[in-house]
PDB file of C-alpha atoms in Angstrom:
ATOM      1  CA  MET A   1       0.000   0.000   0.000  1.00 46.00           C
ATOM      2  CA  CYS A   2       2.968   2.327   0.568  1.00 47.00           C
ATOM      3  CA  GLN A   3       3.374   2.663  -3.204  1.00 47.00           C
ATOM      4  CA  TYR A   4      -0.019   4.324  -3.478  1.00 47.00           C
ATOM      5  CA  GLN A   5       0.427   6.422  -0.369  1.00 48.00           C
ATOM      6  CA  HIS A   6       3.552   7.814  -2.023  1.00 50.00           C
ATOM      7  CA  ASN A   7       1.526   9.017  -5.001  1.00 52.00           C
ATOM      8  CA  ILE A   8      -1.579  10.056  -3.076  1.00 51.00           C
ATOM      9  CA  THR A   9       0.515  12.740  -1.345  1.00 54.00           C
ATOM     10  CA  THR A  10      -0.192  14.682  -4.539  1.00 58.00           C
ATOM     11  CA  TYR A  11      -3.631  15.298  -3.040  1.00 60.00           C
ATOM     12  CA  ASN A  12      -2.225  16.853   0.159  1.00 61.00           C
ATOM     13  CA  ASP A  13      -3.823  20.240  -0.495  1.00 60.00           C
ATOM     14  CA  ASP A  14      -7.228  18.668  -1.079  1.00 65.00           C
ATOM     15  CA  ILE A  15      -6.846  16.393   1.938  1.00 62.00           C
ATOM     16  CA  SER A  16      -5.992  19.343   4.181  1.00 66.00           C
ATOM     17  CA  GLU A  17      -9.365  20.894   3.333  1.00 66.00           C
ATOM     18  CA  LEU A  18     -11.328  17.776   4.317  1.00 68.00           C
ATOM     19  CA  PRO A  19     -13.075  17.408   7.675  1.00 72.00           C
ATOM     20  CA  GLU A  20     -10.987  15.368  10.096  1.00 68.00           C
ATOM     21  CA  GLY A  21     -13.318  12.390   9.849  1.00 69.00           C
ATOM     22  CA  LEU A  22     -13.010  12.187   6.060  1.00 74.00           C
ATOM     23  CA  ALA A  23      -9.278  12.864   5.973  1.00 64.00           C
ATOM     24  CA  GLY A  24      -8.806   9.759   8.068  1.00 64.00           C
ATOM     25  CA  LYS A  25     -10.366   7.698   5.274  1.00 65.00           C
ATOM     26  CA  MET A  26      -7.456   8.313   2.895  1.00 64.00           C
ATOM     27  CA  GLY A  27      -5.707   5.231   4.207  1.00 65.00           C
ATOM     28  CA  LEU A  28      -8.707   3.177   3.091  1.00 71.00           C
ATOM     29  CA  VAL A  29      -8.629   4.831  -0.335  1.00 67.00           C
ATOM     30  CA  ALA A  30      -4.946   3.943  -0.739  1.00 65.00           C
ATOM     31  CA  SER A  31      -5.620   0.390   0.414  1.00 70.00           C
ATOM     32  CA  LEU A  32      -8.428  -0.166  -2.091  1.00 73.00           C
ATOM     33  CA  VAL A  33      -6.525   1.399  -4.965  1.00 68.00           C
ATOM     34  CA  SER A  34      -3.569  -0.865  -4.190  1.00 67.00           C
ATOM     35  CA  GLU A  35      -5.797  -3.898  -4.697  1.00 67.00           C
ATOM     36  CA  CYS A  36      -6.975  -2.925  -8.179  1.00 68.00           C
ATOM     37  CA  ARG A  37      -4.053  -4.923  -9.578  1.00 68.00           C
ATOM     38  CA  SER A  38      -2.038  -7.895  -8.379  1.00 74.00           C
ATOM     39  CA  THR A  39       0.664  -7.271  -5.777  1.00 75.00           C
ATOM     40  CA  SER A  40       3.466  -8.252  -8.148  1.00 80.00           C
ATOM     41  CA  THR A  41       2.163  -5.890 -10.837  1.00 81.00           C
ATOM     42  CA  VAL A  42       2.000  -2.969  -8.406  1.00 83.00           C
ATOM     43  CA  LYS A  43       5.526  -3.646  -7.156  1.00 86.00           C
ATOM     44  CA  GLY A  44       6.816  -3.766 -10.714  1.00 88.00           C
ATOM     45  CA  TYR A  45       5.147  -0.493 -11.678  1.00 89.00           C
ATOM     46  CA  TYR A  46       6.315   1.220  -8.507  1.00 88.00           C
ATOM     47  CA  SER A  47       9.925   0.103  -8.956  1.00 91.00           C
ATOM     48  CA  SER A  48       9.902   1.317 -12.560  1.00 91.00           C
ATOM     49  CA  PHE A  49       8.520   4.692 -11.546  1.00 91.00           C
ATOM     50  CA  MET A  50      11.084   5.093  -8.763  1.00 92.00           C
ATOM     51  CA  ARG A  51      13.906   4.398 -11.232  1.00 93.00           C
ATOM     52  CA  TRP A  52      12.518   7.170 -13.425  1.00 92.00           C
ATOM     53  CA  LYS A  53      12.321   9.505 -10.432  1.00 92.00           C
ATOM     54  CA  LYS A  54      15.908   8.739  -9.410  1.00 93.00           C
ATOM     55  CA  TRP A  55      17.140   9.418 -12.952  1.00 92.00           C
ATOM     56  CA  ALA A  56      15.181  12.661 -13.118  1.00 92.00           C
ATOM     57  CA  ILE A  57      16.623  13.940  -9.832  1.00 92.00           C
ATOM     58  CA  GLN A  58      20.153  12.995 -10.900  1.00 92.00           C
ATOM     59  CA  ASN A  59      19.651  15.043 -14.054  1.00 92.00           C
ATOM     60  CA  SER A  60      18.203  18.071 -12.235  1.00 91.00           C
ATOM     61  CA  ILE A  61      14.654  17.447 -13.449  1.00 89.00           C
ATOM     62  CA  GLN A  62      12.212  18.494 -10.761  1.00 85.00           C
ATOM     63  CA  GLU A  63       8.957  17.595 -12.504  1.00 84.00           C
ATOM     64  CA  CYS A  64       8.763  13.852 -11.894  1.00 84.00           C
ATOM     65  CA  LEU A  65       5.034  13.609 -11.300  1.00 83.00           C
ATOM     66  CA  PRO A  66       3.416  14.836 -13.393  1.00 88.00           C
ATOM     67  CA  ALA A  67       6.255  14.497 -15.861  1.00 91.00           C
ATOM     68  CA  ARG A  68       6.877  16.167 -19.198  1.00 92.00           C
ATOM     69  CA  SER A  69       6.751  14.099 -22.363  1.00 93.00           C
ATOM     70  CA  LEU A  70      10.127  15.386 -23.617  1.00 93.00           C
ATOM     71  CA  HIS A  71      11.849  14.387 -20.377  1.00 94.00           C
ATOM     72  CA  VAL A  72      10.305  10.919 -20.492  1.00 93.00           C
ATOM     73  CA  ALA A  73      11.272  10.516 -24.147  1.00 94.00           C
ATOM     74  CA  ILE A  74      14.899  11.325 -23.279  1.00 94.00           C
ATOM     75  CA  TYR A  75      14.790   8.910 -20.339  1.00 94.00           C
ATOM     76  CA  LEU A  76      13.501   6.061 -22.490  1.00 94.00           C
ATOM     77  CA  SER A  77      16.138   6.842 -25.105  1.00 94.00           C
ATOM     78  CA  CYS A  78      18.845   6.572 -22.439  1.00 92.00           C
ATOM     79  CA  LEU A  79      17.459   3.210 -21.381  1.00 93.00           C
ATOM     80  CA  VAL A  80      17.754   1.989 -24.965  1.00 92.00           C
ATOM     81  CA  GLN A  81      21.490   2.689 -24.860  1.00 90.00           C
ATOM     82  CA  GLN A  82      21.850   0.614 -21.680  1.00 88.00           C
ATOM     83  CA  SER A  83      19.551  -2.301 -22.528  1.00 86.00           C
ATOM     84  CA  LYS A  84      19.907  -5.481 -24.532  1.00 88.00           C
ATOM     85  CA  SER A  85      16.163  -6.081 -24.803  1.00 88.00           C
ATOM     86  CA  PRO A  86      13.084  -3.845 -24.967  1.00 90.00           C
ATOM     87  CA  SER A  87      11.805  -5.062 -21.574  1.00 90.00           C
ATOM     88  CA  PRO A  88      13.381  -2.307 -19.395  1.00 91.00           C
ATOM     89  CA  VAL A  89      12.021   0.370 -21.731  1.00 92.00           C
ATOM     90  CA  ILE A  90       8.548  -1.157 -21.759  1.00 93.00           C
ATOM     91  CA  GLN A  91       8.569  -1.489 -17.968  1.00 93.00           C
ATOM     92  CA  ALA A  92       9.605   2.145 -17.590  1.00 93.00           C
ATOM     93  CA  PHE A  93       6.868   3.286 -19.972  1.00 94.00           C
ATOM     94  CA  TYR A  94       4.102   1.485 -18.096  1.00 93.00           C
ATOM     95  CA  GLY A  95       5.499   2.337 -14.667  1.00 92.00           C
ATOM     96  CA  ILE A  96       5.311   6.034 -15.488  1.00 93.00           C
ATOM     97  CA  LYS A  97       1.875   5.580 -17.042  1.00 93.00           C
ATOM     98  CA  TRP A  98       0.655   3.808 -13.890  1.00 90.00           C
ATOM     99  CA  ALA A  99       1.935   6.523 -11.543  1.00 88.00           C
ATOM    100  CA  HIS A 100       0.064   9.205 -13.464  1.00 90.00           C
ATOM    101  CA  SER A 101      -3.130   7.156 -13.557  1.00 87.00           C
ATOM    102  CA  VAL A 102      -3.055   6.828  -9.760  1.00 83.00           C
ATOM    103  CA  ILE A 103      -3.284  10.589  -9.307  1.00 81.00           C
ATOM    104  CA  SER A 104      -5.644  11.043 -12.285  1.00 82.00           C
ATOM    105  CA  VAL A 105      -3.449  13.345 -14.357  1.00 87.00           C
ATOM    106  CA  LYS A 106      -2.570  13.235 -18.039  1.00 90.00           C
ATOM    107  CA  SER A 107       0.387  10.963 -18.604  1.00 91.00           C
ATOM    108  CA  PRO A 108       3.348  11.823 -20.837  1.00 93.00           C
ATOM    109  CA  THR A 109       3.039   8.270 -22.143  1.00 93.00           C
ATOM    110  CA  ASP A 110      -0.041   9.454 -24.055  1.00 93.00           C
ATOM    111  CA  SER A 111       2.233  11.692 -26.115  1.00 93.00           C
ATOM    112  CA  ASP A 112       2.965  10.588 -29.680  1.00 94.00           C
ATOM    113  CA  LEU A 113       6.612  11.482 -29.065  1.00 94.00           C
ATOM    114  CA  VAL A 114       6.926   9.037 -26.169  1.00 93.00           C
ATOM    115  CA  LYS A 115       4.908   6.352 -27.953  1.00 94.00           C
ATOM    116  CA  ASN A 116       7.138   6.601 -31.018  1.00 94.00           C
ATOM    117  CA  VAL A 117      10.278   6.356 -28.876  1.00 93.00           C
ATOM    118  CA  LEU A 118       8.852   3.195 -27.316  1.00 93.00           C
ATOM    119  CA  GLU A 119       8.079   1.666 -30.710  1.00 93.00           C
ATOM    120  CA  GLY A 120      11.547   2.576 -31.951  1.00 92.00           C
ATOM    121  CA  ALA A 121      13.070   0.908 -28.891  1.00 91.00           C
ATOM    122  CA  LYS A 122      11.103  -2.262 -29.549  1.00 91.00           C
ATOM    123  CA  ARG A 123      12.309  -2.399 -33.141  1.00 89.00           C
ATOM    124  CA  ARG A 124      15.940  -1.700 -32.295  1.00 89.00           C
ATOM    125  CA  LEU A 125      16.230  -4.060 -29.331  1.00 86.00           C
ATOM    126  CA  SER A 126      13.951  -6.903 -30.379  1.00 82.00           C
ATOM    127  CA  HIS A 127      15.461 -10.224 -31.389  1.00 78.00           C
ATOM    128  CA  SER A 128      14.011 -13.117 -33.292  1.00 71.00           C
ATOM    129  CA  VAL A 129      12.121 -15.451 -30.993  1.00 70.00           C
ATOM    130  CA  GLN A 130      13.227 -19.062 -30.844  1.00 75.00           C
ATOM    131  CA  LYS A 131       9.938 -20.807 -30.253  1.00 78.00           C
ATOM    132  CA  LYS A 132      10.010 -24.000 -28.241  1.00 79.00           C
ATOM    133  CA  GLU A 133       8.629 -27.122 -29.800  1.00 81.00           C
ATOM    134  CA  PRO A 134       5.297 -28.198 -28.293  1.00 85.00           C
ATOM    135  CA  ILE A 135       4.990 -31.348 -26.208  1.00 87.00           C
ATOM    136  CA  THR A 136       3.390 -34.120 -28.253  1.00 90.00           C
ATOM    137  CA  PRO A 137       1.671 -37.359 -27.210  1.00 90.00           C
ATOM    138  CA  ASP A 138       4.644 -39.223 -28.662  1.00 92.00           C
ATOM    139  CA  LEU A 139       7.056 -37.392 -26.354  1.00 92.00           C
ATOM    140  CA  ILE A 140       4.801 -38.076 -23.372  1.00 93.00           C
ATOM    141  CA  ASP A 141       4.725 -41.758 -24.316  1.00 93.00           C
ATOM    142  CA  LYS A 142       8.527 -41.938 -24.539  1.00 94.00           C
ATOM    143  CA  MET A 143       8.870 -40.126 -21.208  1.00 94.00           C
ATOM    144  CA  TYR A 144       6.556 -42.651 -19.578  1.00 94.00           C
ATOM    145  CA  ASP A 145       8.379 -45.682 -20.991  1.00 93.00           C
ATOM    146  CA  ALA A 146      11.730 -44.309 -19.855  1.00 94.00           C
ATOM    147  CA  THR A 147      10.518 -43.333 -16.384  1.00 93.00           C
ATOM    148  CA  PHE A 148       7.881 -45.758 -15.136  1.00 93.00           C
ATOM    149  CA  GLN A 149       8.905 -48.395 -12.608  1.00 92.00           C
ATOM    150  CA  GLU A 150       6.307 -50.255 -10.587  1.00 92.00           C
ATOM    151  CA  GLY A 151       6.385 -49.009  -6.998  1.00 89.00           C
ATOM    152  CA  ASN A 152       8.918 -46.229  -7.669  1.00 92.00           C
ATOM    153  CA  LEU A 153       7.500 -43.195  -5.866  1.00 91.00           C
ATOM    154  CA  TYR A 154      10.009 -40.668  -7.186  1.00 92.00           C
ATOM    155  CA  ASN A 155       9.487 -41.609 -10.819  1.00 93.00           C
ATOM    156  CA  GLN A 156       5.721 -41.790 -10.407  1.00 93.00           C
ATOM    157  CA  ARG A 157       5.679 -38.263  -9.034  1.00 93.00           C
ATOM    158  CA  THR A 158       7.501 -37.050 -12.151  1.00 93.00           C
ATOM    159  CA  ILE A 159       5.093 -38.917 -14.414  1.00 94.00           C
ATOM    160  CA  CYS A 160       2.059 -37.450 -12.651  1.00 94.00           C
ATOM    161  CA  ALA A 161       3.433 -33.920 -12.803  1.00 94.00           C
ATOM    162  CA  CYS A 162       3.918 -34.240 -16.564  1.00 94.00           C
ATOM    163  CA  LEU A 163       0.574 -35.908 -17.247  1.00 94.00           C
ATOM    164  CA  LEU A 164      -1.418 -33.477 -15.106  1.00 93.00           C
ATOM    165  CA  SER A 165       0.258 -30.444 -16.649  1.00 92.00           C
ATOM    166  CA  TYR A 166      -0.291 -31.785 -20.152  1.00 92.00           C
ATOM    167  CA  SER A 167      -3.870 -33.001 -19.796  1.00 92.00           C
ATOM    168  CA  GLY A 168      -5.053 -30.150 -17.571  1.00 90.00           C
ATOM    169  CA  PHE A 169      -3.139 -27.294 -19.247  1.00 90.00           C
ATOM    170  CA  LEU A 170      -1.743 -26.387 -15.839  1.00 90.00           C
ATOM    171  CA  ARG A 171       0.877 -23.760 -15.204  1.00 89.00           C
ATOM    172  CA  VAL A 172       3.760 -24.675 -12.905  1.00 90.00           C
ATOM    173  CA  SER A 173       2.379 -22.412 -10.175  1.00 87.00           C
ATOM    174  CA  GLU A 174      -1.007 -24.129 -10.380  1.00 90.00           C
ATOM    175  CA  LEU A 175       0.564 -27.585 -10.298  1.00 91.00           C
ATOM    176  CA  LEU A 176       2.740 -26.848  -7.269  1.00 90.00           C
ATOM    177  CA  SER A 177      -0.210 -25.314  -5.410  1.00 90.00           C
ATOM    178  CA  LEU A 178      -2.293 -28.496  -5.603  1.00 92.00           C
ATOM    179  CA  LYS A 179      -3.163 -30.070  -2.283  1.00 92.00           C
ATOM    180  CA  ILE A 180      -4.258 -33.637  -1.669  1.00 92.00           C
ATOM    181  CA  CYS A 181      -7.685 -32.430  -0.541  1.00 92.00           C
ATOM    182  CA  ASP A 182      -8.150 -30.641  -3.882  1.00 91.00           C
ATOM    183  CA  ILE A 183      -8.455 -33.968  -5.724  1.00 93.00           C
ATOM    184  CA  SER A 184     -11.493 -36.249  -5.906  1.00 93.00           C
ATOM    185  CA  PHE A 185     -11.549 -39.562  -7.779  1.00 94.00           C
ATOM    186  CA  PHE A 186     -14.616 -40.974  -9.535  1.00 94.00           C
ATOM    187  CA  THR A 187     -15.290 -44.019 -11.695  1.00 94.00           C
ATOM    188  CA  THR A 188     -15.116 -42.065 -14.949  1.00 95.00           C
ATOM    189  CA  HIS A 189     -12.919 -39.091 -14.061  1.00 94.00           C
ATOM    190  CA  MET A 190     -11.266 -37.032 -11.377  1.00 94.00           C
ATOM    191  CA  SER A 191     -12.003 -33.479 -10.283  1.00 94.00           C
ATOM    192  CA  ILE A 192      -9.261 -31.070  -9.273  1.00 92.00           C
ATOM    193  CA  PHE A 193      -9.946 -27.787  -7.512  1.00 91.00           C
ATOM    194  CA  ILE A 194      -7.663 -24.991  -8.718  1.00 88.00           C
ATOM    195  CA  GLU A 195      -7.682 -22.547  -5.825  1.00 83.00           C
ATOM    196  CA  LYS A 196      -6.007 -19.699  -7.663  1.00 74.00           C
ATOM    197  CA  SER A 197      -4.887 -19.077 -11.189  1.00 69.00           C
ATOM    198  CA  LYS A 198      -3.345 -16.284 -13.212  1.00 65.00           C
ATOM    199  CA  THR A 199      -6.602 -15.964 -15.145  1.00 66.00           C
ATOM    200  CA  ASP A 200      -8.757 -16.099 -11.995  1.00 61.00           C
ATOM    201  CA  ILE A 201      -8.208 -12.506 -10.876  1.00 63.00           C
ATOM    202  CA  TYR A 202     -10.929 -12.582  -8.205  1.00 59.00           C
ATOM    203  CA  ARG A 203      -9.697 -15.883  -6.708  1.00 64.00           C
ATOM    204  CA  ASP A 204     -13.050 -17.637  -7.005  1.00 66.00           C
ATOM    205  CA  GLY A 205     -11.373 -20.951  -7.770  1.00 73.00           C
ATOM    206  CA  ASN A 206     -12.257 -23.397 -10.536  1.00 84.00           C
ATOM    207  CA  TRP A 207     -12.841 -27.120 -10.913  1.00 89.00           C
ATOM    208  CA  LEU A 208     -10.846 -29.047 -13.497  1.00 90.00           C
ATOM    209  CA  VAL A 209     -12.306 -32.345 -14.727  1.00 93.00           C
ATOM    210  CA  ILE A 210     -10.012 -34.948 -16.321  1.00 93.00           C
ATOM    211  CA  SER A 211     -11.508 -38.133 -17.760  1.00 94.00           C
ATOM    212  CA  ARG A 212     -10.118 -41.626 -17.479  1.00 94.00           C
ATOM    213  CA  THR A 213      -8.612 -42.770 -20.766  1.00 92.00           C
ATOM    214  CA  GLY A 214      -8.027 -46.435 -20.013  1.00 91.00           C
ATOM    215  CA  THR A 215      -4.446 -46.275 -21.318  1.00 93.00           C
ATOM    216  CA  LYS A 216      -1.067 -46.363 -19.610  1.00 93.00           C
ATOM    217  CA  LEU A 217      -0.948 -42.566 -19.944  1.00 94.00           C
ATOM    218  CA  CYS A 218      -4.243 -42.064 -18.109  1.00 95.00           C
ATOM    219  CA  PRO A 219      -3.680 -39.138 -15.691  1.00 94.00           C
ATOM    220  CA  VAL A 220      -6.317 -40.466 -13.293  1.00 94.00           C
ATOM    221  CA  MET A 221      -4.891 -43.970 -13.072  1.00 95.00           C
ATOM    222  CA  ASN A 222      -1.339 -42.710 -12.670  1.00 94.00           C
ATOM    223  CA  LEU A 223      -2.315 -40.278  -9.940  1.00 94.00           C
ATOM    224  CA  GLU A 224      -4.097 -43.098  -8.120  1.00 94.00           C
ATOM    225  CA  LYS A 225      -0.845 -45.058  -8.280  1.00 94.00           C
ATOM    226  CA  LEU A 226       0.997 -42.101  -6.761  1.00 93.00           C
ATOM    227  CA  PHE A 227      -1.539 -41.982  -3.926  1.00 93.00           C
ATOM    228  CA  SER A 228      -1.038 -45.710  -3.387  1.00 92.00           C
ATOM    229  CA  TYR A 229       2.779 -45.644  -3.502  1.00 92.00           C
ATOM    230  CA  ALA A 230       2.954 -42.707  -1.075  1.00 89.00           C
ATOM    231  CA  ASN A 231       0.054 -43.850   1.157  1.00 90.00           C
ATOM    232  CA  LEU A 232      -1.538 -40.437   0.757  1.00 87.00           C
ATOM    233  CA  GLU A 233      -4.628 -39.663   2.800  1.00 87.00           C
ATOM    234  CA  PHE A 234      -7.067 -36.764   2.626  1.00 87.00           C
ATOM    235  CA  SER A 235      -5.315 -33.676   4.007  1.00 88.00           C
ATOM    236  CA  ASP A 236      -4.310 -30.125   3.128  1.00 88.00           C
ATOM    237  CA  THR A 237      -0.736 -31.250   2.405  1.00 89.00           C
ATOM    238  CA  TYR A 238       0.718 -30.212  -0.940  1.00 91.00           C
ATOM    239  CA  LEU A 239       0.650 -33.005  -3.500  1.00 90.00           C
ATOM    240  CA  PHE A 240       4.006 -32.213  -5.100  1.00 87.00           C
ATOM    241  CA  ARG A 241       6.424 -31.701  -2.233  1.00 82.00           C
ATOM    242  CA  ASN A 242       9.843 -32.898  -1.166  1.00 80.00           C
ATOM    243  CA  LEU A 243      10.023 -36.623  -0.566  1.00 71.00           C
ATOM    244  CA  THR A 244      11.912 -37.664   2.547  1.00 66.00           C
TER     245      THR A 244
END
């Protein structure tokens, strides 16, 4: 919340005119505004803005917030000289944009000059992307044949992690957050409760249903084997954890 309190000081004159009872509500305003985006996003924006502010002060620029478009354009241009990818420039652009949106003032990032500098930075610093080959059923099959050993808990854990990620389209963070109590087995399928996901911004949670396939690569059957090998019982223990 401190990131927003830093920017809300822009309203000091307005706050000073408020009745004491209302002025005390500014902490609540800052708290709610801080929750409009994820914590990691806010931290990233704030860090980017503070780097801009530090640069501005070092170069005797007093107008950091609100900032002038020419100053921001020069700042982004300097970042281009120091960077090997467009990421630092893009982060700076959106960090400055965020800071201005918090205090509801026109952002220099709306300027065509700044936008064109950003686009130029992307073109100059971008590199061709080496796309990774997708996982195929054939690769999964070869992984299984090379890994599976009856009763081997360590190998079975690896197999289940791969099969669940593949069949359920799970991100690593979602996979590692799974708890034993999140999984329910049925005769035709299993249900997995995904407590939080990158696409679930309000943290409502979602149920993932994976059917039995009747093959050696069946995610349900293999997960049941993992439960059997590890003697897992219903609990809030993480499914994929260190084995001791």
